[in-house]
Amino acid sequence: MQPDFVRIASVIEPDASQRALVADLAKLCDGRATAAPQDRIAYARDLWPKATYFAGLGKVPRPPDAICWPADEAQLGKLVAYARERHIPLIPYGAGSGVCGGAIALTGGVTVDLKRMDKLLEVDRAALRFTCQAGIIGENLERELATHGLSLGHFPSSIYCSTLGGWLAARSAGQCSTKYGKIEDMCASLTAVLGTGEIVKVGGRPARGADLAQLLIGSEGTLGFITQASLYAVPAPAELVYRAVRFRTLESGAEAIRRILRDGLRPAVVRLYDPFDTVIAGKGGKPHFEATDSQHRDSIQVIQERAPLAARLAIRAALGRPAALNHIADLLRECLLVLVFEGDGELASAEDEQALILCRELGGVDLGASPARHWMEQRYAVSYKQSKMFAAGAFADTMEVAATWDRVLPVYRAVRKAVAPLGFIMAHLSHAYVEGCSLYFTFSATAASPEACAERYDALWREALGAAMGAGATVSHHHGIGFWKAARLHEELGSAGVHALQALKRTCDPDGILNPGKLGLGAEAA
Amino acid sequence: MQPDFVRIASVIEPDASQRALVADLAKLCDGRATAAPQDRIAYARDLWPKATYFAGLGKVPRPPDAICWPADEAQLGKLVAYARERHIPLIPYGAGSGVCGGAIALTGGVTVDLKRMDKLLEVDRAALRFTCQAGIIGENLERELATHGLSLGHFPSSIYCSTLGGWLAARSAGQCSTKYGKIEDMCASLTAVLGTGEIVKVGGRPARGADLAQLLIGSEGTLGFITQASLYAVPAPAELVYRAVRFRTLESGAEAIRRILRDGLRPAVVRLYDPFDTVIAGKGGKPHFEATDSQHRDSIQVIQERAPLAARLAIRAALGRPAALNHIADLLRECLLVLVFEGDGELASAEDEQALILCRELGGVDLGASPARHWMEQRYAVSYKQSKMFAAGAFADTMEVAATWDRVLPVYRAVRKAVAPLGFIMAHLSHAYVEGCSLYFTFSATAASPEACAERYDALWREALGAAMGAGATVSHHHGIGFWKAARLHEELGSAGVHALQALKRTCDPDGILNPGKLGLGAEAA
């Protein structure tokens, strides 16, 4: 399923039925509702890159008919009752940073923005637990927790433009997930307004016979609106220990990570960049490497000198020679591993030392703390190059999957091979666990016309995700499913899994009004 | 729902319909089926203590009509098709060590023992993952993994008499769950034969949109037969570091555990015994305390001298004065904390040192390694005193729940207060996590007649579990639900949760033939 795109210029003042709808919504939400064209255009898309690309061409996915901002569960319950009676789709909306189209109103309806529900309700410092409404922006939550000496330990790069509810709805992972887990590991219980209008509180760790919170977590608004949650926090770490290591190959770096985790070490941050990602990541901030011997200085020079070359090559690739560029990546032979250890200073240092021993056994060269500290300083610098590329007639996107250690390198190779003829590709490994890690691919390509670009975008994704899953990857690690990965999710679940999902959909959303089309759950399932 | 008890003597040779049933089952299972009275009596119960108590009085719950042993998924699929046609209940059976009656055939039918499916199919040492059939006994699995240098890290005290499938079905926790997690945290994927007859493979970490493996885990055979699973193993730990600490109060010991985990330390074993559990646990094996100064020697003497007193008092209590005995417990003021750290020797020692600092800050007195090592040596010495107590006209049982740190002591006090008038009670805290821990109560009582004993058993459980949940505990941490805790599970889930569970039941087991009555899911739900 793909959204219909409409010309932005065609989104005009509300018609009579939309005006009536807004009047009703305003009554339900203290007057906070709109069908103004600028609002409908703004809410027509999230950060699904193809929609961003089309926005540059003057088009957006079919917008919602209206947007409203309920204040609490009671208003939301009434809103659901209203929408059920009239079979109006409701699309839950956090901060719109999703990249799989989870917040796009595929079939019209009302986008329900939860950002008015943004209060930190309770903090229990002894229990290391807090209760918060779902509409809070991540960075605001961290700042409020910091005043209590706490942290959630959840730092997605979208932290400035994503909400707690969005994290839970899409099974988000933060940059420190190796130590603190994904959002589903942090959630004690949650409150939701189901598609039946029922307000339920579910969950609570340790888990029981059937952990229903785990069904709503990751349901992307297809079963209910997550309105608040209790989560476990951690004390703000006493100390951070940074470490960067250079490897000749992705293979040796990946093996080092596997051994680090296998030996029980728990760095908060683990990121291993493949040669191109190393050069491009290294280029950005001109890190001051701590060169302690001549060999280190040499390797740093190599990285720094190659950066401009890579930049030139990247531009050339964007002009249509991806295969050549992908081959050059193999020659660079520089993979940067970034590690950050957190907690009690002595223990973190002991972990760091032990990790460095393991890295050296595999040929890793210590680059000191600076490259890792540099990464930390830039941790939220989400690239704004995408729009510039789109403006230049090229496109870029990222694809994240996960695999167990035995499949990580086969997935990496399979995706590179599949994408090589179509675009330029680089990758890093991150979110590492004892059992495996996430693979995060960045690709870019160009084509002769916008239509050809859109076709190539679809083809590239089809090939890349097909190759990844064919080599053993799961459909997603932390970006969620939206509509964009829905067909692949169903492949992964199999018929019994899809039936179970549809049964839950029928139970929680009997009229199929909630976020239709997402996770491949349409009105037909309900 | 409680089972009907029948006289053991009334379980006689199979009648014509049972003979016909066994003949059919034999065709489906290579001749491995029986309806012989001794087999039906043996499979009439699991380790639900009330059934053990009644066994001593010559009664068992209504037995299954037959027992069979399928060899593989294909036979199981045919068995399900056969049972669906005839509306015959099928009761999945591992090794029968459950204590909530999950394997009791409440309404007759066929008990399906999975122990023929006990092969370790594949070990991937690099991926730290293995695939094994569900019917394997835990100890056998550990021994096979040890030949590969691996361990599952899952050590329930039932390890000699429980199966991998049983662990998954009931969300088991091992003694090292603080470091390695519960069984649901270890499971990569699993294969199940659903009540539809479908053979499905679900799951795979990291989790996706809806993790269906997590629905089958903990479903206690109500949705399908778990037939095999892939799980993550760990390398056999290089070193173990033992530590025991004495606290004056349960409060200070609990606070020490909370801080140890909050500070990022991850002992494998964490057990804190309340005064009576300390004395009775300490009594069993006469541990050689490492007395390094006179204060320690004194405290050891106190523990050892008090043990016989406690034994005498326990007997008196069993004769009917529980309230007095429960008061004495408050005067003992000796709580033993057992810690075991595992992994790289240096790191484990660093964790141990850090933990000891935290304990001392809270008044903890170092008792050295011996009491912890002693605990480890006795780790599977499941008490056989239960049967002796039953024979003496008294009864004993254990009840485990879990709570977050803010509710741990309120739950402890509420349960003690509720049980005090009815029986003697002691407890330990174990399976500790950053967010809370499990509370494990042991109670014993007596009454004038078997009927009065049975009534008191029910009353004691009603009061104890009601008090625990009223004070904020979850219904179970690792013993599961069976039929015994089913009503309380429904209380905890609430109506929306129960509806979701029933929807899954209807989808996976449309005829309601799988383990009816367990988790409160009967034929009426299907």
mmCIF file of C-alpha atoms in Angstrom, chain B residues 261-503:
data_model
loop_
_atom_site.group_PDB
_atom_site.id
_atom_site.type_symbol
_atom_site.label_atom_id
_atom_site.label_comp_id
_atom_site.label_asym_id
_atom_site.label_seq_id
_atom_site.Cartn_x
_atom_site.Cartn_y
_atom_site.Cartn_z
ATOM 1 C CA LEU B 261 21.424 -3.043 41.163
ATOM 2 C CA ARG B 262 20.834 0.676 40.818
ATOM 3 C CA ASP B 263 24.612 1.151 40.651
ATOM 4 C CA GLY B 264 24.807 -1.181 37.671
ATOM 5 C CA LEU B 265 26.241 -4.240 39.431
ATOM 6 C CA ARG B 266 24.867 -7.529 38.151
ATOM 7 C CA PRO B 267 25.323 -10.411 40.557
ATOM 8 C CA ALA B 268 24.041 -13.690 39.098
ATOM 9 C CA VAL B 269 22.498 -14.763 42.409
ATOM 10 C CA VAL B 270 20.821 -12.450 44.920
ATOM 11 C CA ARG B 271 18.935 -13.950 47.855
ATOM 12 C CA LEU B 272 17.970 -12.214 51.067
ATOM 13 C CA TYR B 273 16.403 -14.394 53.753
ATOM 14 C CA ASP B 274 14.138 -12.977 56.425
ATOM 15 C CA PRO B 275 15.039 -13.900 60.038
ATOM 16 C CA PHE B 276 13.212 -17.229 60.101
ATOM 17 C CA ASP B 277 14.253 -18.231 56.612
ATOM 18 C CA THR B 278 17.837 -17.330 57.619
ATOM 19 C CA VAL B 279 17.756 -19.573 60.661
ATOM 20 C CA ILE B 280 16.099 -22.458 58.884
ATOM 21 C CA ALA B 281 18.277 -22.077 55.785
ATOM 22 C CA GLY B 282 21.361 -21.697 57.983
ATOM 23 C CA LYS B 283 20.451 -24.744 60.016
ATOM 24 C CA GLY B 284 20.254 -27.191 57.130
ATOM 25 C CA GLY B 285 23.891 -27.507 56.139
ATOM 26 C CA LYS B 286 25.916 -26.180 59.078
ATOM 27 C CA PRO B 287 27.884 -23.782 56.860
ATOM 28 C CA HIS B 288 31.450 -23.048 57.870
ATOM 29 C CA PHE B 289 31.336 -19.289 58.138
ATOM 30 C CA GLU B 290 34.594 -17.550 57.405
ATOM 31 C CA ALA B 291 34.903 -15.805 60.733
ATOM 32 C CA THR B 292 37.576 -13.183 60.325
ATOM 33 C CA ASP B 293 37.010 -11.279 63.553
ATOM 34 C CA SER B 294 35.320 -11.779 66.878
ATOM 35 C CA GLN B 295 32.193 -9.911 65.893
ATOM 36 C CA HIS B 296 31.643 -12.309 63.009
ATOM 37 C CA ARG B 297 32.230 -15.327 65.198
ATOM 38 C CA ASP B 298 29.650 -13.995 67.612
ATOM 39 C CA SER B 299 27.031 -13.560 64.950
ATOM 40 C CA ILE B 300 27.666 -17.043 63.645
ATOM 41 C CA GLN B 301 27.278 -18.499 67.117
ATOM 42 C CA VAL B 302 24.000 -16.686 67.514
ATOM 43 C CA ILE B 303 22.697 -18.137 64.257
ATOM 44 C CA GLN B 304 23.853 -21.645 65.110
ATOM 45 C CA GLU B 305 22.536 -21.591 68.653
ATOM 46 C CA ARG B 306 19.179 -20.290 67.622
ATOM 47 C CA ALA B 307 18.646 -22.956 65.003
ATOM 48 C CA PRO B 308 17.556 -25.754 67.375
ATOM 49 C CA LEU B 309 15.256 -23.298 69.116
ATOM 50 C CA ALA B 310 13.729 -22.434 65.785
ATOM 51 C CA ALA B 311 13.263 -26.092 64.976
ATOM 52 C CA ARG B 312 11.468 -26.647 68.269
ATOM 53 C CA LEU B 313 9.370 -23.586 67.739
ATOM 54 C CA ALA B 314 8.509 -24.640 64.225
ATOM 55 C CA ILE B 315 7.148 -27.905 65.508
ATOM 56 C CA ARG B 316 5.122 -26.164 68.146
ATOM 57 C CA ALA B 317 3.775 -23.807 65.512
ATOM 58 C CA ALA B 318 2.838 -26.738 63.353
ATOM 59 C CA LEU B 319 0.841 -27.886 66.338
ATOM 60 C CA GLY B 320 -1.249 -24.768 66.250
ATOM 61 C CA ARG B 321 0.376 -21.629 67.604
ATOM 62 C CA PRO B 322 1.489 -19.822 64.445
ATOM 63 C CA ALA B 323 0.848 -16.304 65.756
ATOM 64 C CA ALA B 324 3.321 -16.712 68.619
ATOM 65 C CA LEU B 325 5.964 -18.105 66.324
ATOM 66 C CA ASN B 326 5.525 -15.324 63.818
ATOM 67 C CA HIS B 327 6.164 -12.821 66.597
ATOM 68 C CA ILE B 328 9.382 -14.529 67.599
ATOM 69 C CA ALA B 329 10.655 -14.133 64.065
ATOM 70 C CA ASP B 330 10.726 -10.381 64.610
ATOM 71 C CA LEU B 331 13.147 -10.833 67.516
ATOM 72 C CA LEU B 332 15.779 -12.822 65.664
ATOM 73 C CA ARG B 333 17.158 -9.885 63.700
ATOM 74 C CA GLU B 334 19.437 -11.875 61.431
ATOM 75 C CA CYS B 335 18.930 -11.611 57.686
ATOM 76 C CA LEU B 336 21.345 -13.435 55.423
ATOM 77 C CA LEU B 337 22.162 -11.997 52.003
ATOM 78 C CA VAL B 338 23.736 -14.365 49.490
ATOM 79 C CA LEU B 339 25.463 -12.941 46.425
ATOM 80 C CA VAL B 340 27.255 -14.739 43.605
ATOM 81 C CA PHE B 341 29.103 -12.801 40.913
ATOM 82 C CA GLU B 342 30.107 -14.513 37.677
ATOM 83 C CA GLY B 343 32.241 -13.855 34.634
ATOM 84 C CA ASP B 344 35.677 -12.431 34.060
ATOM 85 C CA GLY B 345 37.491 -12.819 37.390
ATOM 86 C CA GLU B 346 38.705 -9.253 37.677
ATOM 87 C CA LEU B 347 35.351 -7.731 36.842
ATOM 88 C CA ALA B 348 33.454 -10.101 39.123
ATOM 89 C CA SER B 349 35.838 -9.237 41.979
ATOM 90 C CA ALA B 350 35.425 -5.516 41.273
ATOM 91 C CA GLU B 351 31.648 -5.952 41.410
ATOM 92 C CA ASP B 352 31.915 -7.926 44.640
ATOM 93 C CA GLU B 353 34.053 -5.217 46.269
ATOM 94 C CA GLN B 354 31.695 -2.486 45.173
ATOM 95 C CA ALA B 355 28.706 -4.460 46.469
ATOM 96 C CA LEU B 356 30.372 -5.005 49.841
ATOM 97 C CA ILE B 357 30.983 -1.259 50.200
ATOM 98 C CA LEU B 358 27.296 -0.622 49.594
ATOM 99 C CA CYS B 359 26.285 -3.337 52.071
ATOM 100 C CA ARG B 360 28.556 -1.962 54.788
ATOM 101 C CA GLU B 361 27.103 1.506 54.342
ATOM 102 C CA LEU B 362 23.795 -0.044 55.381
ATOM 103 C CA GLY B 363 25.186 -1.894 58.384
ATOM 104 C CA GLY B 364 25.865 -5.166 56.605
ATOM 105 C CA VAL B 365 28.482 -7.451 58.174
ATOM 106 C CA ASP B 366 30.687 -9.461 55.830
ATOM 107 C CA LEU B 367 30.356 -13.213 56.467
ATOM 108 C CA GLY B 368 32.842 -14.157 53.755
ATOM 109 C CA ALA B 369 32.274 -16.621 50.951
ATOM 110 C CA SER B 370 31.258 -19.814 52.761
ATOM 111 C CA PRO B 371 27.546 -19.248 53.371
ATOM 112 C CA ALA B 372 27.119 -18.333 49.711
ATOM 113 C CA ARG B 373 29.164 -21.301 48.554
ATOM 114 C CA HIS B 374 27.088 -23.499 50.832
ATOM 115 C CA TRP B 375 23.915 -22.149 49.259
ATOM 116 C CA MET B 376 25.320 -22.966 45.825
ATOM 117 C CA GLU B 377 26.100 -26.549 46.848
ATOM 118 C CA GLN B 378 22.509 -26.989 48.068
ATOM 119 C CA ARG B 379 20.903 -25.079 45.207
ATOM 120 C CA TYR B 380 18.780 -27.967 43.925
ATOM 121 C CA ALA B 381 18.054 -29.550 47.299
ATOM 122 C CA VAL B 382 14.327 -29.058 46.937
ATOM 123 C CA SER B 383 12.816 -29.693 50.312
ATOM 124 C CA TYR B 384 11.277 -33.097 50.887
ATOM 125 C CA LYS B 385 9.876 -31.978 54.201
ATOM 126 C CA GLN B 386 6.547 -31.218 52.579
ATOM 127 C CA SER B 387 5.450 -34.846 52.370
ATOM 128 C CA LYS B 388 6.543 -35.473 55.974
ATOM 129 C CA MET B 389 4.487 -32.505 57.115
ATOM 130 C CA PHE B 390 1.502 -33.770 55.172
ATOM 131 C CA ALA B 391 1.924 -37.157 56.778
ATOM 132 C CA ALA B 392 1.892 -35.437 60.184
ATOM 133 C CA GLY B 393 -1.430 -33.795 59.399
ATOM 134 C CA ALA B 394 -0.002 -30.382 58.626
ATOM 135 C CA PHE B 395 0.628 -28.781 55.262
ATOM 136 C CA ALA B 396 3.150 -26.437 53.688
ATOM 137 C CA ASP B 397 3.300 -24.490 50.471
ATOM 138 C CA THR B 398 5.208 -21.675 48.844
ATOM 139 C CA MET B 399 3.850 -18.580 47.159
ATOM 140 C CA GLU B 400 5.895 -16.344 44.909
ATOM 141 C CA VAL B 401 4.939 -12.928 43.653
ATOM 142 C CA ALA B 402 6.939 -9.924 42.481
ATOM 143 C CA ALA B 403 6.876 -6.249 43.294
ATOM 144 C CA THR B 404 8.693 -3.067 42.433
ATOM 145 C CA TRP B 405 11.108 -1.801 45.100
ATOM 146 C CA ASP B 406 8.626 0.679 46.534
ATOM 147 C CA ARG B 407 6.151 -2.164 47.153
ATOM 148 C CA VAL B 408 8.487 -4.979 48.241
ATOM 149 C CA LEU B 409 8.375 -4.324 51.986
ATOM 150 C CA PRO B 410 4.677 -3.346 52.027
ATOM 151 C CA VAL B 411 3.905 -6.644 50.278
ATOM 152 C CA TYR B 412 6.108 -8.556 52.724
ATOM 153 C CA ARG B 413 4.377 -6.979 55.722
ATOM 154 C CA ALA B 414 0.872 -7.301 54.292
ATOM 155 C CA VAL B 415 1.284 -11.005 53.569
ATOM 156 C CA ARG B 416 2.817 -11.740 56.971
ATOM 157 C CA LYS B 417 -0.001 -9.882 58.683
ATOM 158 C CA ALA B 418 -2.675 -11.658 56.645
ATOM 159 C CA VAL B 419 -1.200 -15.118 57.177
ATOM 160 C CA ALA B 420 -0.135 -14.730 60.826
ATOM 161 C CA PRO B 421 -3.452 -15.879 62.346
ATOM 162 C CA LEU B 422 -3.608 -18.895 60.028
ATOM 163 C CA GLY B 423 -0.104 -20.295 59.761
ATOM 164 C CA PHE B 424 3.603 -19.907 60.219
ATOM 165 C CA ILE B 425 5.275 -17.882 57.471
ATOM 166 C CA MET B 426 8.786 -17.021 56.351
ATOM 167 C CA ALA B 427 10.137 -15.478 53.189
ATOM 168 C CA HIS B 428 13.108 -14.539 51.102
ATOM 169 C CA LEU B 429 13.672 -11.974 48.400
ATOM 170 C CA SER B 430 15.324 -13.270 45.245
ATOM 171 C CA HIS B 431 15.359 -12.711 41.464
ATOM 172 C CA ALA B 432 16.264 -9.084 42.002
ATOM 173 C CA TYR B 433 16.234 -6.555 39.180
ATOM 174 C CA VAL B 434 16.787 -2.821 38.898
ATOM 175 C CA GLU B 435 13.041 -2.321 39.215
ATOM 176 C CA GLY B 436 12.162 -4.784 41.967
ATOM 177 C CA CYS B 437 12.341 -8.414 42.963
ATOM 178 C CA SER B 438 10.415 -11.568 43.649
ATOM 179 C CA LEU B 439 9.121 -12.361 47.133
ATOM 180 C CA TYR B 440 9.085 -16.046 47.948
ATOM 181 C CA PHE B 441 6.918 -17.013 50.917
ATOM 182 C CA THR B 442 6.902 -20.390 52.634
ATOM 183 C CA PHE B 443 4.007 -21.112 54.929
ATOM 184 C CA SER B 444 2.865 -24.048 56.988
ATOM 185 C CA ALA B 445 -0.170 -24.695 59.135
ATOM 186 C CA THR B 446 -2.224 -27.392 60.692
ATOM 187 C CA ALA B 447 -5.883 -28.093 61.408
ATOM 188 C CA ALA B 448 -7.963 -30.650 63.246
ATOM 189 C CA SER B 449 -8.961 -32.804 60.271
ATOM 190 C CA PRO B 450 -8.053 -33.322 56.605
ATOM 191 C CA GLU B 451 -11.182 -31.379 55.631
ATOM 192 C CA ALA B 452 -10.234 -28.529 57.963
ATOM 193 C CA CYS B 453 -6.677 -28.642 56.587
ATOM 194 C CA ALA B 454 -7.993 -28.307 53.032
ATOM 195 C CA GLU B 455 -10.215 -25.425 54.073
ATOM 196 C CA ARG B 456 -7.359 -23.684 55.852
ATOM 197 C CA TYR B 457 -5.129 -24.225 52.823
ATOM 198 C CA ASP B 458 -7.647 -22.430 50.629
ATOM 199 C CA ALA B 459 -8.199 -19.679 53.203
ATOM 200 C CA LEU B 460 -4.490 -19.149 53.688
ATOM 201 C CA TRP B 461 -3.885 -18.807 49.950
ATOM 202 C CA ARG B 462 -6.896 -16.519 49.538
ATOM 203 C CA GLU B 463 -5.651 -14.222 52.313
ATOM 204 C CA ALA B 464 -1.992 -14.351 51.302
ATOM 205 C CA LEU B 465 -2.403 -13.695 47.579
ATOM 206 C CA GLY B 466 -5.143 -11.153 48.186
ATOM 207 C CA ALA B 467 -2.911 -9.271 50.628
ATOM 208 C CA ALA B 468 0.070 -9.444 48.275
ATOM 209 C CA MET B 469 -1.840 -8.117 45.292
ATOM 210 C CA GLY B 470 -3.644 -5.570 47.429
ATOM 211 C CA ALA B 471 -0.231 -4.228 48.458
ATOM 212 C CA GLY B 472 0.914 -3.991 44.850
ATOM 213 C CA ALA B 473 2.391 -7.370 43.931
ATOM 214 C CA THR B 474 1.954 -9.028 40.542
ATOM 215 C CA VAL B 475 0.126 -12.356 40.563
ATOM 216 C CA SER B 476 3.261 -14.372 39.763
ATOM 217 C CA HIS B 477 6.930 -14.031 38.980
ATOM 218 C CA HIS B 478 7.944 -17.516 37.867
ATOM 219 C CA HIS B 479 5.624 -20.303 39.059
ATOM 220 C CA GLY B 480 2.968 -19.475 36.484
ATOM 221 C CA ILE B 481 -0.792 -19.399 36.822
ATOM 222 C CA GLY B 482 -2.235 -22.869 36.191
ATOM 223 C CA PHE B 483 -5.831 -22.955 37.362
ATOM 224 C CA TRP B 484 -4.887 -22.088 40.922
ATOM 225 C CA LYS B 485 -4.067 -18.407 40.294
ATOM 226 C CA ALA B 486 -6.391 -17.976 37.297
ATOM 227 C CA ALA B 487 -9.026 -15.822 38.969
ATOM 228 C CA ARG B 488 -6.331 -13.527 40.346
ATOM 229 C CA LEU B 489 -4.735 -13.286 36.899
ATOM 230 C CA HIS B 490 -8.057 -12.065 35.519
ATOM 231 C CA GLU B 491 -8.282 -9.501 38.316
ATOM 232 C CA GLU B 492 -4.859 -8.264 37.349
ATOM 233 C CA LEU B 493 -5.530 -8.195 33.603
ATOM 234 C CA GLY B 494 -8.851 -6.401 33.847
ATOM 235 C CA SER B 495 -11.667 -6.834 31.352
ATOM 236 C CA ALA B 496 -9.791 -5.501 28.325
ATOM 237 C CA GLY B 497 -6.865 -7.777 29.060
ATOM 238 C CA VAL B 498 -9.097 -10.797 29.533
ATOM 239 C CA HIS B 499 -10.892 -10.011 26.263
ATOM 240 C CA ALA B 500 -7.567 -9.826 24.435
ATOM 241 C CA LEU B 501 -6.524 -13.151 25.939
ATOM 242 C CA GLN B 502 -9.845 -14.728 24.967
ATOM 243 C CA ALA B 503 -9.479 -13.383 21.422
#
